[in-house]
Amino acid sequence: MSPLVSFTKDFIKAADKYGLDYRLLPAITGVESTFGMQIPQNSFNAYGWNGGNWYFDSWTDSIYFVSRALRENYVNRGAQEVWEIAPIYNPVTPASWGAKVLRFEEMIENTAPVLTETLSLHLTI
């Protein structure tokens, strides 16, 4: 099981804070590290950040750091879609990287636990 499972809310909050698609960062972790299962020990680097050689203090720290970096260094500079992000994030194999990210985004979209939780919160208010 992915070590990121219990950080779903952090992914969503970071995406909201930085104006990102909530699926983008988790999808990147799928491509880069099999959702955090294949990373350097104690690195909390599920994103392949700095070639996988970057160490974060925690999962939460990494989620917010990479989300902010995606906003500032990619989206704010015009790379808004996965196909525009891909050649910057992974210049070696951007087409296959982008296709994999999009596939994981679609898989995330087709799972509804977060949406169900949000919906039930709105109904009880």
Short mmCIF file of N, CA and C in Angstrom, two decimals:
data_model
loop_
_atom_site.label_atom_id
_atom_site.label_comp_id
_atom_site.label_asym_id
_atom_site.label_seq_id
_atom_site.Cartn_x
_atom_site.Cartn_y
_atom_site.Cartn_z
N MET A 1 0.84 -1.19 0.00
CA MET A 1 0.00 0.00 0.00
C MET A 1 0.88 1.25 0.00
N SER A 2 0.42 2.25 -0.70
CA SER A 2 1.16 3.50 -0.80
C SER A 2 1.24 4.20 0.56
N PRO A 3 2.42 4.72 0.91
CA PRO A 3 2.53 5.48 2.15
C PRO A 3 1.81 6.83 2.07
N LEU A 4 1.32 7.18 0.89
CA LEU A 4 0.65 8.47 0.70
C LEU A 4 -0.86 8.42 0.94
N VAL A 5 -1.40 7.23 1.15
CA VAL A 5 -2.84 7.08 1.28
C VAL A 5 -3.44 8.00 2.34
N SER A 6 -2.79 8.12 3.47
CA SER A 6 -3.35 8.94 4.55
C SER A 6 -3.11 10.44 4.36
N PHE A 7 -2.53 10.83 3.23
CA PHE A 7 -2.24 12.25 2.97
C PHE A 7 -3.13 12.84 1.88
N THR A 8 -4.24 12.18 1.60
CA THR A 8 -5.17 12.64 0.57
C THR A 8 -5.60 14.08 0.80
N LYS A 9 -5.97 14.39 2.02
CA LYS A 9 -6.42 15.77 2.32
C LYS A 9 -5.31 16.78 2.10
N ASP A 10 -4.08 16.41 2.40
CA ASP A 10 -2.95 17.32 2.15
C ASP A 10 -2.78 17.59 0.66
N PHE A 11 -2.93 16.56 -0.16
CA PHE A 11 -2.85 16.75 -1.61
C PHE A 11 -3.93 17.73 -2.08
N ILE A 12 -5.13 17.56 -1.57
CA ILE A 12 -6.25 18.42 -1.99
C ILE A 12 -6.07 19.85 -1.48
N LYS A 13 -5.68 19.98 -0.22
CA LYS A 13 -5.47 21.33 0.34
C LYS A 13 -4.33 22.06 -0.39
N ALA A 14 -3.26 21.36 -0.68
CA ALA A 14 -2.14 21.98 -1.41
C ALA A 14 -2.56 22.37 -2.82
N ALA A 15 -3.32 21.50 -3.48
CA ALA A 15 -3.81 21.82 -4.82
C ALA A 15 -4.70 23.05 -4.78
N ASP A 16 -5.58 23.12 -3.81
CA ASP A 16 -6.44 24.30 -3.67
C ASP A 16 -5.62 25.55 -3.38
N LYS A 17 -4.66 25.44 -2.47
CA LYS A 17 -3.84 26.59 -2.09
C LYS A 17 -3.08 27.16 -3.29
N TYR A 18 -2.57 26.27 -4.14
CA TYR A 18 -1.73 26.72 -5.26
C TYR A 18 -2.45 26.70 -6.61
N GLY A 19 -3.75 26.45 -6.59
CA GLY A 19 -4.54 26.51 -7.81
C GLY A 19 -4.16 25.45 -8.83
N LEU A 20 -3.92 24.24 -8.36
CA LEU A 20 -3.56 23.13 -9.24
C LEU A 20 -4.70 22.14 -9.35
N ASP A 21 -4.70 21.36 -10.40
CA ASP A 21 -5.61 20.23 -10.52
C ASP A 21 -5.27 19.27 -9.39
N TYR A 22 -6.25 18.87 -8.59
CA TYR A 22 -5.99 18.02 -7.43
C TYR A 22 -5.40 16.66 -7.82
N ARG A 23 -5.53 16.27 -9.07
CA ARG A 23 -5.03 14.98 -9.53
C ARG A 23 -3.56 15.02 -9.94
N LEU A 24 -3.04 16.21 -10.25
CA LEU A 24 -1.71 16.33 -10.85
C LEU A 24 -0.60 15.74 -9.97
N LEU A 25 -0.46 16.21 -8.76
CA LEU A 25 0.65 15.76 -7.93
C LEU A 25 0.56 14.27 -7.59
N PRO A 26 -0.61 13.77 -7.19
CA PRO A 26 -0.67 12.31 -6.96
C PRO A 26 -0.35 11.51 -8.22
N ALA A 27 -0.77 12.00 -9.38
CA ALA A 27 -0.47 11.30 -10.63
C ALA A 27 1.03 11.29 -10.89
N ILE A 28 1.70 12.39 -10.59
CA ILE A 28 3.16 12.44 -10.75
C ILE A 28 3.82 11.41 -9.83
N THR A 29 3.31 11.27 -8.61
CA THR A 29 3.90 10.27 -7.71
C THR A 29 3.72 8.86 -8.26
N GLY A 30 2.62 8.63 -8.97
CA GLY A 30 2.41 7.32 -9.59
C GLY A 30 3.47 7.01 -10.61
N VAL A 31 3.80 8.01 -11.42
CA VAL A 31 4.81 7.83 -12.47
C VAL A 31 6.21 7.74 -11.88
N GLU A 32 6.51 8.63 -10.98
CA GLU A 32 7.89 8.77 -10.50
C GLU A 32 8.31 7.74 -9.45
N SER A 33 7.35 7.23 -8.67
CA SER A 33 7.77 6.37 -7.55
C SER A 33 6.76 5.29 -7.18
N THR A 34 5.87 4.95 -8.10
CA THR A 34 4.80 4.00 -7.80
C THR A 34 4.08 4.45 -6.52
N PHE A 35 3.65 5.70 -6.52
CA PHE A 35 2.90 6.31 -5.43
C PHE A 35 3.67 6.27 -4.10
N GLY A 36 4.95 6.57 -4.18
CA GLY A 36 5.77 6.69 -2.98
C GLY A 36 6.33 5.38 -2.46
N MET A 37 6.14 4.30 -3.18
CA MET A 37 6.62 3.00 -2.70
C MET A 37 8.06 2.72 -3.12
N GLN A 38 8.58 3.47 -4.08
CA GLN A 38 9.95 3.26 -4.53
C GLN A 38 10.70 4.59 -4.48
N ILE A 39 11.19 4.90 -3.29
CA ILE A 39 11.91 6.16 -3.07
C ILE A 39 13.18 5.88 -2.26
N PRO A 40 14.13 6.81 -2.30
CA PRO A 40 15.27 6.68 -1.39
C PRO A 40 14.76 6.71 0.06
N GLN A 41 15.31 5.87 0.88
CA GLN A 41 14.86 5.75 2.27
C GLN A 41 14.83 7.10 2.98
N ASN A 42 13.71 7.36 3.63
CA ASN A 42 13.48 8.58 4.42
C ASN A 42 13.59 9.88 3.62
N SER A 43 13.38 9.80 2.31
CA SER A 43 13.48 11.01 1.49
C SER A 43 12.15 11.74 1.36
N PHE A 44 11.05 11.02 1.52
CA PHE A 44 9.71 11.58 1.30
C PHE A 44 9.60 12.20 -0.09
N ASN A 45 10.40 11.70 -1.02
CA ASN A 45 10.46 12.24 -2.37
C ASN A 45 9.80 11.27 -3.35
N ALA A 46 8.49 11.37 -3.44
CA ALA A 46 7.73 10.51 -4.35
C ALA A 46 7.61 11.12 -5.74
N TYR A 47 8.27 12.23 -5.98
CA TYR A 47 8.08 13.03 -7.19
C TYR A 47 9.27 12.98 -8.13
N GLY A 48 10.32 12.27 -7.76
CA GLY A 48 11.53 12.27 -8.56
C GLY A 48 12.20 13.64 -8.55
N TRP A 49 11.89 14.43 -7.54
CA TRP A 49 12.39 15.80 -7.47
C TRP A 49 13.91 15.80 -7.41
N ASN A 50 14.54 16.64 -8.22
CA ASN A 50 15.99 16.73 -8.32
C ASN A 50 16.60 15.37 -8.64
N GLY A 51 15.99 14.68 -9.61
CA GLY A 51 16.47 13.36 -9.99
C GLY A 51 16.30 12.32 -8.89
N GLY A 52 15.41 12.60 -7.95
CA GLY A 52 15.19 11.69 -6.82
C GLY A 52 16.15 11.92 -5.67
N ASN A 53 17.03 12.91 -5.81
CA ASN A 53 18.06 13.15 -4.81
C ASN A 53 17.72 14.23 -3.78
N TRP A 54 16.48 14.68 -3.76
CA TRP A 54 16.06 15.71 -2.83
C TRP A 54 15.41 15.03 -1.63
N TYR A 55 15.73 15.47 -0.45
CA TYR A 55 15.14 14.91 0.77
C TYR A 55 14.27 15.96 1.43
N PHE A 56 13.04 15.57 1.72
CA PHE A 56 12.09 16.43 2.41
C PHE A 56 11.99 16.00 3.87
N ASP A 57 11.45 16.87 4.71
CA ASP A 57 11.32 16.56 6.13
C ASP A 57 10.16 15.60 6.44
N SER A 58 9.13 15.62 5.59
CA SER A 58 7.94 14.80 5.83
C SER A 58 7.14 14.71 4.54
N TRP A 59 6.11 13.85 4.54
CA TRP A 59 5.23 13.78 3.37
C TRP A 59 4.50 15.11 3.19
N THR A 60 4.02 15.67 4.28
CA THR A 60 3.29 16.94 4.18
C THR A 60 4.19 18.03 3.62
N ASP A 61 5.40 18.11 4.13
CA ASP A 61 6.37 19.09 3.62
C ASP A 61 6.58 18.91 2.12
N SER A 62 6.75 17.68 1.69
CA SER A 62 7.00 17.43 0.27
C SER A 62 5.79 17.79 -0.59
N ILE A 63 4.61 17.50 -0.13
CA ILE A 63 3.39 17.80 -0.89
C ILE A 63 3.26 19.30 -1.12
N TYR A 64 3.46 20.08 -0.07
CA TYR A 64 3.32 21.53 -0.21
C TYR A 64 4.49 22.14 -0.98
N PHE A 65 5.69 21.64 -0.77
CA PHE A 65 6.85 22.17 -1.48
C PHE A 65 6.71 21.96 -2.99
N VAL A 66 6.40 20.73 -3.39
CA VAL A 66 6.33 20.44 -4.83
C VAL A 66 5.11 21.12 -5.44
N SER A 67 4.01 21.21 -4.71
CA SER A 67 2.83 21.92 -5.23
C SER A 67 3.17 23.38 -5.48
N ARG A 68 3.84 24.02 -4.54
CA ARG A 68 4.24 25.42 -4.71
C ARG A 68 5.20 25.56 -5.90
N ALA A 69 6.15 24.64 -6.01
CA ALA A 69 7.11 24.68 -7.11
C ALA A 69 6.41 24.48 -8.46
N LEU A 70 5.43 23.59 -8.51
CA LEU A 70 4.68 23.41 -9.76
C LEU A 70 3.96 24.69 -10.14
N ARG A 71 3.38 25.36 -9.17
CA ARG A 71 2.69 26.64 -9.44
C ARG A 71 3.68 27.69 -9.92
N GLU A 72 4.75 27.90 -9.16
CA GLU A 72 5.68 28.99 -9.44
C GLU A 72 6.56 28.74 -10.66
N ASN A 73 7.04 27.53 -10.82
CA ASN A 73 8.03 27.25 -11.86
C ASN A 73 7.47 26.64 -13.14
N TYR A 74 6.21 26.26 -13.11
CA TYR A 74 5.60 25.65 -14.28
C TYR A 74 4.36 26.44 -14.70
N VAL A 75 3.33 26.41 -13.88
CA VAL A 75 2.05 27.03 -14.25
C VAL A 75 2.20 28.54 -14.45
N ASN A 76 2.84 29.22 -13.52
CA ASN A 76 3.00 30.67 -13.65
C ASN A 76 3.85 31.07 -14.85
N ARG A 77 4.59 30.13 -15.39
CA ARG A 77 5.43 30.40 -16.56
C ARG A 77 4.81 29.87 -17.85
N GLY A 78 3.52 29.51 -17.77
CA GLY A 78 2.79 29.14 -18.98
C GLY A 78 2.56 27.66 -19.20
N ALA A 79 3.16 26.79 -18.40
CA ALA A 79 2.96 25.35 -18.55
C ALA A 79 1.76 24.95 -17.69
N GLN A 80 0.58 25.00 -18.29
CA GLN A 80 -0.65 24.77 -17.53
C GLN A 80 -1.16 23.34 -17.65
N GLU A 81 -0.95 22.73 -18.78
CA GLU A 81 -1.45 21.38 -19.04
C GLU A 81 -0.31 20.37 -18.90
N VAL A 82 -0.68 19.12 -18.69
CA VAL A 82 0.33 18.07 -18.52
C VAL A 82 1.29 18.04 -19.70
N TRP A 83 0.77 18.21 -20.91
CA TRP A 83 1.65 18.17 -22.09
C TRP A 83 2.63 19.33 -22.12
N GLU A 84 2.31 20.42 -21.46
CA GLU A 84 3.22 21.56 -21.38
C GLU A 84 4.21 21.39 -20.22
N ILE A 85 3.76 20.74 -19.17
CA ILE A 85 4.61 20.48 -18.00
C ILE A 85 5.64 19.40 -18.31
N ALA A 86 5.23 18.40 -19.07
CA ALA A 86 6.06 17.20 -19.31
C ALA A 86 7.47 17.49 -19.81
N PRO A 87 7.67 18.33 -20.84
CA PRO A 87 9.05 18.52 -21.33
C PRO A 87 9.95 19.26 -20.35
N ILE A 88 9.34 19.96 -19.39
CA ILE A 88 10.14 20.65 -18.38
C ILE A 88 10.44 19.69 -17.23
N TYR A 89 9.42 18.98 -16.78
CA TYR A 89 9.55 18.07 -15.64
C TYR A 89 10.40 16.85 -16.01
N ASN A 90 10.18 16.33 -17.22
CA ASN A 90 10.92 15.14 -17.66
C ASN A 90 11.34 15.33 -19.12
N PRO A 91 12.43 16.07 -19.34
CA PRO A 91 12.85 16.35 -20.71
C PRO A 91 13.36 15.13 -21.47
N VAL A 92 13.68 14.06 -20.77
CA VAL A 92 14.21 12.87 -21.44
C VAL A 92 13.12 12.10 -22.18
N THR A 93 11.97 11.89 -21.52
CA THR A 93 10.86 11.14 -22.14
C THR A 93 9.53 11.86 -21.89
N PRO A 94 9.40 13.09 -22.38
CA PRO A 94 8.20 13.85 -22.04
C PRO A 94 6.90 13.24 -22.55
N ALA A 95 6.89 12.64 -23.72
CA ALA A 95 5.64 12.10 -24.27
C ALA A 95 5.14 10.93 -23.43
N SER A 96 6.02 9.99 -23.10
CA SER A 96 5.56 8.85 -22.30
C SER A 96 5.26 9.27 -20.87
N TRP A 97 6.04 10.18 -20.31
CA TRP A 97 5.79 10.69 -18.96
C TRP A 97 4.42 11.36 -18.92
N GLY A 98 4.14 12.23 -19.86
CA GLY A 98 2.86 12.93 -19.91
C GLY A 98 1.70 11.97 -20.07
N ALA A 99 1.86 10.97 -20.92
CA ALA A 99 0.78 9.99 -21.11
C ALA A 99 0.51 9.22 -19.83
N LYS A 100 1.55 8.87 -19.10
CA LYS A 100 1.37 8.15 -17.84
C LYS A 100 0.71 9.04 -16.79
N VAL A 101 1.13 10.29 -16.70
CA VAL A 101 0.50 11.21 -15.75
C VAL A 101 -0.98 11.35 -16.07
N LEU A 102 -1.31 11.54 -17.34
CA LEU A 102 -2.72 11.66 -17.73
C LEU A 102 -3.51 10.39 -17.41
N ARG A 103 -2.89 9.24 -17.61
CA ARG A 103 -3.57 7.98 -17.29
C ARG A 103 -3.86 7.89 -15.79
N PHE A 104 -2.88 8.26 -14.96
CA PHE A 104 -3.10 8.24 -13.52
C PHE A 104 -4.13 9.29 -13.10
N GLU A 105 -4.12 10.46 -13.74
CA GLU A 105 -5.15 11.46 -13.44
C GLU A 105 -6.54 10.90 -13.72
N GLU A 106 -6.67 10.20 -14.82
CA GLU A 106 -7.97 9.61 -15.16
C GLU A 106 -8.38 8.55 -14.13
N MET A 107 -7.43 7.74 -13.70
CA MET A 107 -7.72 6.74 -12.69
C MET A 107 -8.15 7.40 -11.37
N ILE A 108 -7.48 8.48 -11.01
CA ILE A 108 -7.84 9.21 -9.79
C ILE A 108 -9.23 9.80 -9.93
N GLU A 109 -9.52 10.36 -11.08
CA GLU A 109 -10.84 10.95 -11.33
C GLU A 109 -11.95 9.91 -11.19
N ASN A 110 -11.66 8.69 -11.60
CA ASN A 110 -12.67 7.64 -11.58
C ASN A 110 -12.84 6.96 -10.23
N THR A 111 -12.10 7.41 -9.23
CA THR A 111 -12.30 6.93 -7.86
C THR A 111 -12.92 8.06 -7.08
N ALA A 112 -14.00 7.80 -6.38
CA ALA A 112 -14.79 8.89 -5.81
C ALA A 112 -14.79 9.03 -4.30
N PRO A 113 -13.94 8.38 -3.51
CA PRO A 113 -14.06 8.54 -2.07
C PRO A 113 -13.97 9.98 -1.58
N VAL A 114 -13.06 10.76 -2.15
CA VAL A 114 -12.91 12.15 -1.72
C VAL A 114 -14.14 12.95 -2.09
N LEU A 115 -14.66 12.73 -3.28
CA LEU A 115 -15.85 13.46 -3.70
C LEU A 115 -17.04 13.09 -2.84
N THR A 116 -17.18 11.84 -2.49
CA THR A 116 -18.27 11.39 -1.64
C THR A 116 -18.18 12.04 -0.27
N GLU A 117 -16.96 12.07 0.29
CA GLU A 117 -16.76 12.70 1.60
C GLU A 117 -17.14 14.18 1.53
N THR A 118 -16.69 14.87 0.50
CA THR A 118 -17.00 16.28 0.35
C THR A 118 -18.51 16.49 0.19
N LEU A 119 -19.14 15.67 -0.60
CA LEU A 119 -20.56 15.78 -0.81
C LEU A 119 -21.32 15.59 0.49
N SER A 120 -20.95 14.59 1.28
CA SER A 120 -21.65 14.35 2.53
C SER A 120 -21.46 15.51 3.49
N LEU A 121 -20.32 16.15 3.47
CA LEU A 121 -20.11 17.32 4.32
C LEU A 121 -21.03 18.45 3.93
N HIS A 122 -21.20 18.65 2.64
CA HIS A 122 -22.08 19.71 2.18
C HIS A 122 -23.54 19.43 2.50
N LEU A 123 -23.92 18.18 2.49
CA LEU A 123 -25.30 17.83 2.77
C LEU A 123 -25.66 17.96 4.23
N THR A 124 -24.69 17.83 5.11
CA THR A 124 -24.97 17.88 6.54
C THR A 124 -24.93 19.30 7.11
N ILE A 125 -24.48 20.24 6.35
CA ILE A 125 -24.35 21.62 6.85
C ILE A 125 -25.70 22.31 6.84
#
